[in-house]
Amino acid sequence: MTGKPNNRDAAALSAGAVALSNSATLAALIGHLRRIGAVSAEAERDLYENALQMLEESQGDDHSGVFAAARELIAEHLKPHSSKPAS
C-alpha cells in the first residue's frame, strides 16, 4: 500500500515506536546499572524474571502474539551470555 497511512496504521506505528523506545531505554538502563556496579548480576536477572512474570500474569486471553513476542525478548536477557564484552 502506498500513499498516506490511515489512522489505524498511524496508531499502530506510533504504539510500536513507543514500545520499542521504552524497551530499548529500559534495557540500556539495566545494562548501565550493571556495568557501573549499581546492580549485581543476580539483581539484573531478577529484574528480567520479574518482568517476565508480570507479562505472564497480565496476558489474559490475548491471542495476538504480542505477549508471546514480549516474553521471548525478555527470555533472551535471561540466557547465559559467556562472551559479553566489557565496557
The first five atom37 places (N, CA, C, CB, O) and aatype in JSON, in Angstrom:
{
  "aatype": [12, 16, 7, 11, 14, 2, 2, 1, 3, 0, 0, 0, 10, 15, 0, 7, 0, 19, 0, 10, 15, 2, 15, 0, 16, 10, 0, 0, 10, 9, 7, 8, 10, 1, 1, 9, 7, 0, 19, 15, 0, 6, 0, 6, 1, 3, 10, 18, 6, 2, 0, 10, 5, 12, 10, 6, 6, 15, 5, 7, 3, 3, 8, 15, 7, 19, 13, 0, 0, 0, 1, 6, 10, 9, 0, 6, 8, 10, 11, 14, 8, 15, 15, 11, 14, 0, 15],
  "atom_mask": [
    [1, 1, 1, 1, 1],
    [1, 1, 1, 1, 1],
    [1, 1, 1, 0, 1],
    [1, 1, 1, 1, 1],
    [1, 1, 1, 1, 1],
    [1, 1, 1, 1, 1],
    [1, 1, 1, 1, 1],
    [1, 1, 1, 1, 1],
    [1, 1, 1, 1, 1],
    [1, 1, 1, 1, 1],
    [1, 1, 1, 1, 1],
    [1, 1, 1, 1, 1],
    [1, 1, 1, 1, 1],
    [1, 1, 1, 1, 1],
    [1, 1, 1, 1, 1],
    [1, 1, 1, 0, 1],
    [1, 1, 1, 1, 1],
    [1, 1, 1, 1, 1],
    [1, 1, 1, 1, 1],
    [1, 1, 1, 1, 1],
    [1, 1, 1, 1, 1],
    [1, 1, 1, 1, 1],
    [1, 1, 1, 1, 1],
    [1, 1, 1, 1, 1],
    [1, 1, 1, 1, 1],
    [1, 1, 1, 1, 1],
    [1, 1, 1, 1, 1],
    [1, 1, 1, 1, 1],
    [1, 1, 1, 1, 1],
    [1, 1, 1, 1, 1],
    [1, 1, 1, 0, 1],
    [1, 1, 1, 1, 1],
    [1, 1, 1, 1, 1],
    [1, 1, 1, 1, 1],
    [1, 1, 1, 1, 1],
    [1, 1, 1, 1, 1],
    [1, 1, 1, 0, 1],
    [1, 1, 1, 1, 1],
    [1, 1, 1, 1, 1],
    [1, 1, 1, 1, 1],
    [1, 1, 1, 1, 1],
    [1, 1, 1, 1, 1],
    [1, 1, 1, 1, 1],
    [1, 1, 1, 1, 1],
    [1, 1, 1, 1, 1],
    [1, 1, 1, 1, 1],
    [1, 1, 1, 1, 1],
    [1, 1, 1, 1, 1],
    [1, 1, 1, 1, 1],
    [1, 1, 1, 1, 1],
    [1, 1, 1, 1, 1],
    [1, 1, 1, 1, 1],
    [1, 1, 1, 1, 1],
    [1, 1, 1, 1, 1],
    [1, 1, 1, 1, 1],
    [1, 1, 1, 1, 1],
    [1, 1, 1, 1, 1],
    [1, 1, 1, 1, 1],
    [1, 1, 1, 1, 1],
    [1, 1, 1, 0, 1],
    [1, 1, 1, 1, 1],
    [1, 1, 1, 1, 1],
    [1, 1, 1, 1, 1],
    [1, 1, 1, 1, 1],
    [1, 1, 1, 0, 1],
    [1, 1, 1, 1, 1],
    [1, 1, 1, 1, 1],
    [1, 1, 1, 1, 1],
    [1, 1, 1, 1, 1],
    [1, 1, 1, 1, 1],
    [1, 1, 1, 1, 1],
    [1, 1, 1, 1, 1],
    [1, 1, 1, 1, 1],
    [1, 1, 1, 1, 1],
    [1, 1, 1, 1, 1],
    [1, 1, 1, 1, 1],
    [1, 1, 1, 1, 1],
    [1, 1, 1, 1, 1],
    [1, 1, 1, 1, 1],
    [1, 1, 1, 1, 1],
    [1, 1, 1, 1, 1],
    [1, 1, 1, 1, 1],
    [1, 1, 1, 1, 1],
    [1, 1, 1, 1, 1],
    [1, 1, 1, 1, 1],
    [1, 1, 1, 1, 1],
    [1, 1, 1, 1, 1]
  ],
  "atom_positions": [
    [[0.84, -1.17, 0.0], [0.0, 0.0, 0.0], [0.89, 1.24, 0.0], [-0.96, -0.01, 1.22], [1.81, 1.36, 0.81]],
    [[0.61, 2.15, -0.89], [1.38, 3.38, -0.96], [0.49, 4.55, -0.59], [1.99, 3.58, -2.35], [-0.72, 4.4, -0.45]],
    [[1.11, 5.7, -0.43], [0.33, 6.88, -0.08], [0.31, 7.12, 1.4], [0.0, 0.0, 0.0], [1.1, 6.55, 2.15]],
    [[-0.6, 7.99, 1.81], [-0.71, 8.39, 3.2], [-1.28, 7.26, 4.05], [-1.57, 9.64, 3.33], [-2.3, 6.67, 3.68]],
    [[-0.64, 6.93, 5.19], [-1.18, 5.86, 6.04], [-2.5, 6.29, 6.67], [-0.16, 5.46, 7.14], [-2.7, 7.46, 6.97]],
    [[-3.39, 5.31, 6.87], [-4.66, 5.64, 7.52], [-4.44, 5.77, 9.02], [-5.74, 4.57, 7.21], [-3.36, 5.46, 9.52]],
    [[-5.46, 6.22, 9.73], [-5.33, 6.46, 11.18], [-4.95, 5.2, 11.95], [-6.63, 7.02, 11.73], [-4.17, 5.27, 12.89]],
    [[-5.5, 4.06, 11.54], [-5.18, 2.81, 12.24], [-3.71, 2.44, 12.06], [-6.07, 1.66, 11.74], [-3.05, 2.02, 13.01]],
    [[-3.21, 2.59, 10.84], [-1.79, 2.32, 10.58], [-0.9, 3.27, 11.36], [-1.48, 2.43, 9.08], [0.12, 2.86, 11.92]],
    [[-1.28, 4.53, 11.41], [-0.5, 5.53, 12.13], [-0.51, 5.23, 13.62], [-1.05, 6.94, 11.87], [0.52, 5.38, 14.29]],
    [[-1.64, 4.81, 14.16], [-1.73, 4.48, 15.59], [-0.88, 3.26, 15.91], [-3.2, 4.24, 16.0], [-0.21, 3.23, 16.93]],
    [[-0.91, 2.26, 15.05], [-0.11, 1.05, 15.26], [1.38, 1.38, 15.18], [-0.48, -0.04, 14.22], [2.17, 0.88, 15.97]],
    [[1.75, 2.22, 14.23], [3.14, 2.63, 14.1], [3.59, 3.41, 15.33], [3.33, 3.48, 12.83], [4.69, 3.19, 15.85]],
    [[2.75, 4.3, 15.8], [3.07, 5.08, 16.99], [3.21, 4.19, 18.22], [1.99, 6.14, 17.22], [4.16, 4.34, 18.98]],
    [[2.28, 3.27, 18.41], [2.33, 2.36, 19.56], [3.57, 1.48, 19.5], [1.06, 1.48, 19.61], [4.22, 1.24, 20.52]],
    [[3.9, 1.01, 18.31], [5.1, 0.19, 18.14], [6.36, 0.98, 18.45], [0.0, 0.0, 0.0], [7.29, 0.47, 19.08]],
    [[6.4, 2.24, 18.0], [7.56, 3.09, 18.25], [7.72, 3.35, 19.74], [7.43, 4.42, 17.49], [8.84, 3.33, 20.26]],
    [[6.62, 3.6, 20.43], [6.67, 3.84, 21.88], [7.17, 2.59, 22.59], [5.28, 4.25, 22.41], [8.02, 2.68, 23.47]],
    [[6.64, 1.43, 22.23], [7.04, 0.18, 22.87], [8.52, -0.11, 22.64], [6.19, -0.99, 22.35], [9.22, -0.5, 23.57]],
    [[8.99, 0.08, 21.42], [10.41, -0.15, 21.12], [11.3, 0.84, 21.87], [10.67, -0.04, 19.61], [12.34, 0.47, 22.41]],
    [[10.88, 2.08, 21.89], [11.65, 3.09, 22.61], [11.74, 2.77, 24.09], [11.03, 4.47, 22.4], [12.81, 2.84, 24.68]],
    [[10.62, 2.42, 24.7], [10.61, 2.05, 26.12], [11.48, 0.83, 26.39], [9.18, 1.79, 26.59], [12.24, 0.8, 27.36]],
    [[11.37, -0.16, 25.54], [12.15, -1.39, 25.72], [13.64, -1.12, 25.61], [11.74, -2.44, 24.7], [14.44, -1.6, 26.42]],
    [[14.02, -0.35, 24.6], [15.43, -0.04, 24.4], [15.98, 0.78, 25.57], [15.64, 0.72, 23.09], [17.09, 0.53, 26.05]],
    [[15.2, 1.74, 26.02], [15.64, 2.58, 27.13], [15.8, 1.77, 28.41], [14.65, 3.72, 27.36], [16.78, 1.92, 29.13]],
    [[14.83, 0.91, 28.69], [14.9, 0.09, 29.9], [16.07, -0.88, 29.84], [13.6, -0.68, 30.1], [16.8, -1.03, 30.82]],
    [[16.26, -1.55, 28.72], [17.4, -2.47, 28.59], [18.72, -1.72, 28.74], [17.35, -3.19, 27.24], [19.65, -2.23, 29.36]],
    [[18.8, -0.51, 28.16], [20.03, 0.28, 28.3], [20.25, 0.69, 29.76], [19.96, 1.54, 27.41], [21.38, 0.67, 30.25]],
    [[19.19, 1.06, 30.44], [19.3, 1.45, 31.85], [19.76, 0.28, 32.71], [17.96, 1.99, 32.36], [20.66, 0.43, 33.53]],
    [[19.15, -0.87, 32.53], [19.54, -2.04, 33.31], [21.0, -2.41, 33.02], [18.61, -3.25, 33.0], [21.77, -2.7, 33.93]],
    [[21.36, -2.39, 31.74], [22.75, -2.69, 31.38], [23.73, -1.69, 31.97], [0.0, 0.0, 0.0], [24.8, -2.08, 32.45]],
    [[23.37, -0.43, 31.95], [24.25, 0.6, 32.51], [24.39, 0.42, 34.03], [23.69, 2.01, 32.2], [25.5, 0.49, 34.56]],
    [[23.29, 0.18, 34.71], [23.35, -0.03, 36.15], [24.23, -1.23, 36.49], [21.94, -0.24, 36.73], [24.94, -1.22, 37.49]],
    [[24.17, -2.25, 35.67], [25.0, -3.44, 35.87], [26.47, -3.1, 35.66], [24.57, -4.57, 34.91], [27.33, -3.5, 36.45]],
    [[26.76, -2.37, 34.59], [28.16, -2.03, 34.27], [28.8, -1.16, 35.33], [28.23, -1.33, 32.92], [29.99, -1.31, 35.62]],
    [[28.04, -0.25, 35.92], [28.63, 0.64, 36.94], [28.58, 0.02, 38.33], [27.91, 1.99, 36.95], [29.03, 0.63, 39.3]],
    [[28.05, -1.17, 38.44], [28.05, -1.88, 39.7], [26.9, -1.54, 40.63], [0.0, 0.0, 0.0], [26.9, -1.96, 41.79]],
    [[25.92, -0.78, 40.15], [24.77, -0.42, 40.99], [23.8, -1.58, 41.11], [24.06, 0.8, 40.41], [22.98, -1.63, 42.04]],
    [[23.88, -2.52, 40.18], [23.01, -3.71, 40.17], [23.9, -4.92, 39.97], [21.91, -3.62, 39.04], [24.72, -4.96, 39.05]],
    [[23.73, -5.91, 40.82], [24.51, -7.14, 40.69], [23.97, -7.98, 39.54], [24.5, -7.96, 42.0], [22.87, -7.73, 39.04]],
    [[24.74, -8.98, 39.14], [24.28, -9.89, 38.1], [22.99, -10.58, 38.54], [25.37, -10.94, 37.77], [22.08, -10.79, 37.73]],
    [[22.92, -10.93, 39.82], [21.71, -11.58, 40.35], [20.51, -10.63, 40.31], [21.96, -12.08, 41.79], [19.41, -11.04, 39.95]],
    [[20.73, -9.38, 40.68], [19.64, -8.39, 40.65], [19.19, -8.12, 39.22], [20.08, -7.08, 41.32], [17.99, -7.96, 38.97]],
    [[20.13, -8.08, 38.28], [19.79, -7.89, 36.87], [18.88, -9.02, 36.41], [21.07, -7.82, 35.99], [17.87, -8.79, 35.75]],
    [[19.26, -10.24, 36.76], [18.45, -11.4, 36.39], [17.06, -11.32, 37.03], [19.15, -12.7, 36.81], [16.05, -11.62, 36.39]],
    [[17.02, -10.92, 38.3], [15.74, -10.78, 39.0], [14.83, -9.77, 38.31], [15.98, -10.36, 40.45], [13.62, -9.98, 38.2]],
    [[15.41, -8.66, 37.83], [14.62, -7.66, 37.12], [13.92, -8.27, 35.91], [15.5, -6.48, 36.69], [12.73, -8.07, 35.7]],
    [[14.69, -9.0, 35.11], [14.11, -9.61, 33.91], [13.12, -10.72, 34.27], [15.22, -10.16, 33.01], [12.1, -10.88, 33.61]],
    [[13.41, -11.49, 35.3], [12.47, -12.54, 35.73], [11.16, -11.94, 36.21], [13.09, -13.41, 36.83], [10.09, -12.46, 35.93]],
    [[11.26, -10.82, 36.96], [10.05, -10.15, 37.42], [9.24, -9.58, 36.26], [10.4, -9.04, 38.4], [8.02, -9.65, 36.27]],
    [[9.92, -9.03, 35.28], [9.24, -8.51, 34.09], [8.52, -9.63, 33.36], [10.24, -7.81, 33.15], [7.38, -9.47, 32.91]],
    [[9.18, -10.77, 33.24], [8.58, -11.92, 32.59], [7.34, -12.39, 33.34], [9.59, -13.05, 32.47], [6.32, -12.69, 32.73]],
    [[7.43, -12.45, 34.66], [6.3, -12.86, 35.48], [5.13, -11.87, 35.34], [6.72, -12.99, 36.95], [3.98, -12.28, 35.24]],
    [[5.44, -10.59, 35.33], [4.4, -9.58, 35.18], [3.66, -9.74, 33.85], [5.0, -8.17, 35.28], [2.44, -9.6, 33.79]],
    [[4.4, -10.01, 32.8], [3.77, -10.23, 31.49], [2.87, -11.46, 31.51], [4.85, -10.39, 30.4], [1.74, -11.43, 31.02]],
    [[3.38, -12.54, 32.08], [2.62, -13.78, 32.13], [1.33, -13.61, 32.92], [3.46, -14.9, 32.73], [0.3, -14.19, 32.57]],
    [[1.38, -12.82, 33.99], [0.2, -12.62, 34.82], [-0.82, -11.68, 34.19], [0.6, -12.08, 36.16], [-2.0, -11.75, 34.52]],
    [[-0.39, -10.82, 33.28], [-1.3, -9.84, 32.71], [-1.78, -10.16, 31.31], [-0.65, -8.52, 32.71], [-2.57, -9.4, 30.75]],
    [[-1.33, -11.26, 30.72], [-1.65, -11.52, 29.33], [-3.1, -11.93, 29.09], [-0.76, -12.57, 28.8], [-3.61, -11.71, 27.99]],
    [[-3.76, -12.51, 30.07], [-5.14, -12.92, 29.88], [-5.29, -13.86, 28.7], [0.0, 0.0, 0.0], [-4.48, -14.77, 28.52]],
    [[-6.33, -13.63, 27.91], [-6.61, -14.49, 26.75], [-6.11, -13.88, 25.45], [-8.11, -14.73, 26.64], [-6.69, -14.12, 24.39]],
    [[-5.04, -13.12, 25.51], [-4.5, -12.46, 24.33], [-4.01, -13.51, 23.33], [-3.37, -11.5, 24.71], [-3.19, -14.36, 23.67]],
    [[-4.51, -13.43, 22.12], [-4.09, -14.37, 21.06], [-3.39, -13.63, 19.92], [-5.31, -15.15, 20.52], [-3.18, -14.19, 18.84]],
    [[-3.03, -12.37, 20.16], [-2.43, -11.56, 19.1], [-0.97, -11.92, 18.85], [-2.54, -10.1, 19.44], [-0.43, -11.63, 17.79]],
    [[-0.33, -12.54, 19.83], [1.08, -12.85, 19.71], [1.98, -11.8, 20.33], [0.0, 0.0, 0.0], [3.19, -12.0, 20.42]],
    [[1.4, -10.67, 20.76], [2.2, -9.59, 21.33], [2.86, -10.03, 22.63], [1.33, -8.35, 21.58], [4.05, -9.79, 22.84]],
    [[2.09, -10.69, 23.51], [2.66, -11.13, 24.79], [3.71, -12.2, 24.57], [1.56, -11.64, 25.71], [4.74, -12.21, 25.25]],
    [[3.46, -13.11, 23.64], [4.44, -14.16, 23.36], [5.74, -13.57, 22.85], [3.88, -15.17, 22.34], [6.83, -14.0, 23.24]],
    [[5.64, -12.58, 21.98], [6.83, -11.93, 21.44], [7.59, -11.18, 22.55], [6.45, -10.96, 20.31], [8.81, -11.22, 22.6]],
    [[6.84, -10.51, 23.42], [7.48, -9.79, 24.54], [8.19, -10.76, 25.47], [6.44, -8.97, 25.32], [9.3, -10.49, 25.93]],
    [[7.54, -11.9, 25.76], [8.17, -12.91, 26.63], [9.46, -13.43, 26.01], [7.2, -14.09, 26.89], [10.45, -13.62, 26.71]],
    [[9.45, -13.66, 24.7], [10.66, -14.14, 24.02], [11.8, -13.14, 24.14], [10.36, -14.43, 22.54], [12.95, -13.52, 24.37]],
    [[11.48, -11.86, 23.99], [12.51, -10.83, 24.08], [13.12, -10.78, 25.48], [11.94, -9.46, 23.71], [14.33, -10.66, 25.63]],
    [[12.27, -10.86, 26.5], [12.77, -10.84, 27.87], [13.56, -12.1, 28.17], [11.61, -10.68, 28.87], [14.59, -12.05, 28.84]],
    [[13.09, -13.23, 27.67], [13.79, -14.51, 27.9], [15.2, -14.46, 27.32], [12.99, -15.67, 27.27], [16.1, -15.12, 27.84]],
    [[15.41, -13.7, 26.25], [16.75, -13.56, 25.68], [17.72, -12.97, 26.7], [16.71, -12.67, 24.43], [18.9, -13.34, 26.73]],
    [[17.23, -12.06, 27.54], [18.08, -11.46, 28.58], [18.4, -12.45, 29.69], [17.41, -10.22, 29.16], [19.36, -12.25, 30.44]],
    [[17.63, -13.5, 29.8], [17.84, -14.48, 30.87], [18.79, -15.6, 30.44], [16.52, -15.08, 31.3], [19.23, -16.39, 31.27]],
    [[19.09, -15.68, 29.15], [20.03, -16.69, 28.67], [21.43, -16.32, 29.1], [19.95, -16.84, 27.12], [21.8, -15.14, 29.09]],
    [[22.23, -17.32, 29.48], [23.62, -17.02, 29.84], [24.4, -16.52, 28.62], [24.32, -18.27, 30.44], [24.29, -17.08, 27.53]],
    [[25.16, -15.47, 28.82], [25.99, -14.91, 27.75], [27.43, -14.9, 28.25], [25.52, -13.46, 27.35], [27.84, -14.0, 28.98]],
    [[28.17, -15.91, 27.84], [29.54, -16.05, 28.34], [30.51, -15.09, 27.68], [30.02, -17.46, 28.13], [31.6, -14.85, 28.21]],
    [[30.14, -14.52, 26.54], [31.11, -13.68, 25.83], [30.63, -12.24, 25.73], [31.37, -14.23, 24.43], [30.78, -11.61, 24.68]],
    [[30.06, -11.7, 26.82], [29.67, -10.29, 26.82], [30.93, -9.43, 26.89], [28.72, -9.97, 28.0], [31.79, -9.65, 27.74]],
    [[31.04, -8.46, 26.0], [32.21, -7.6, 26.05], [32.15, -6.66, 27.26], [32.34, -6.78, 24.75], [31.08, -6.19, 27.64]],
    [[33.3, -6.42, 27.84], [33.37, -5.5, 28.99], [33.37, -4.07, 28.47], [34.64, -5.76, 29.86], [34.01, -3.78, 27.46]],
    [[32.65, -3.18, 29.16], [32.61, -1.77, 28.74], [33.23, -0.9, 29.79], [31.17, -1.32, 28.48], [33.29, 0.32, 29.63]]
  ]
}
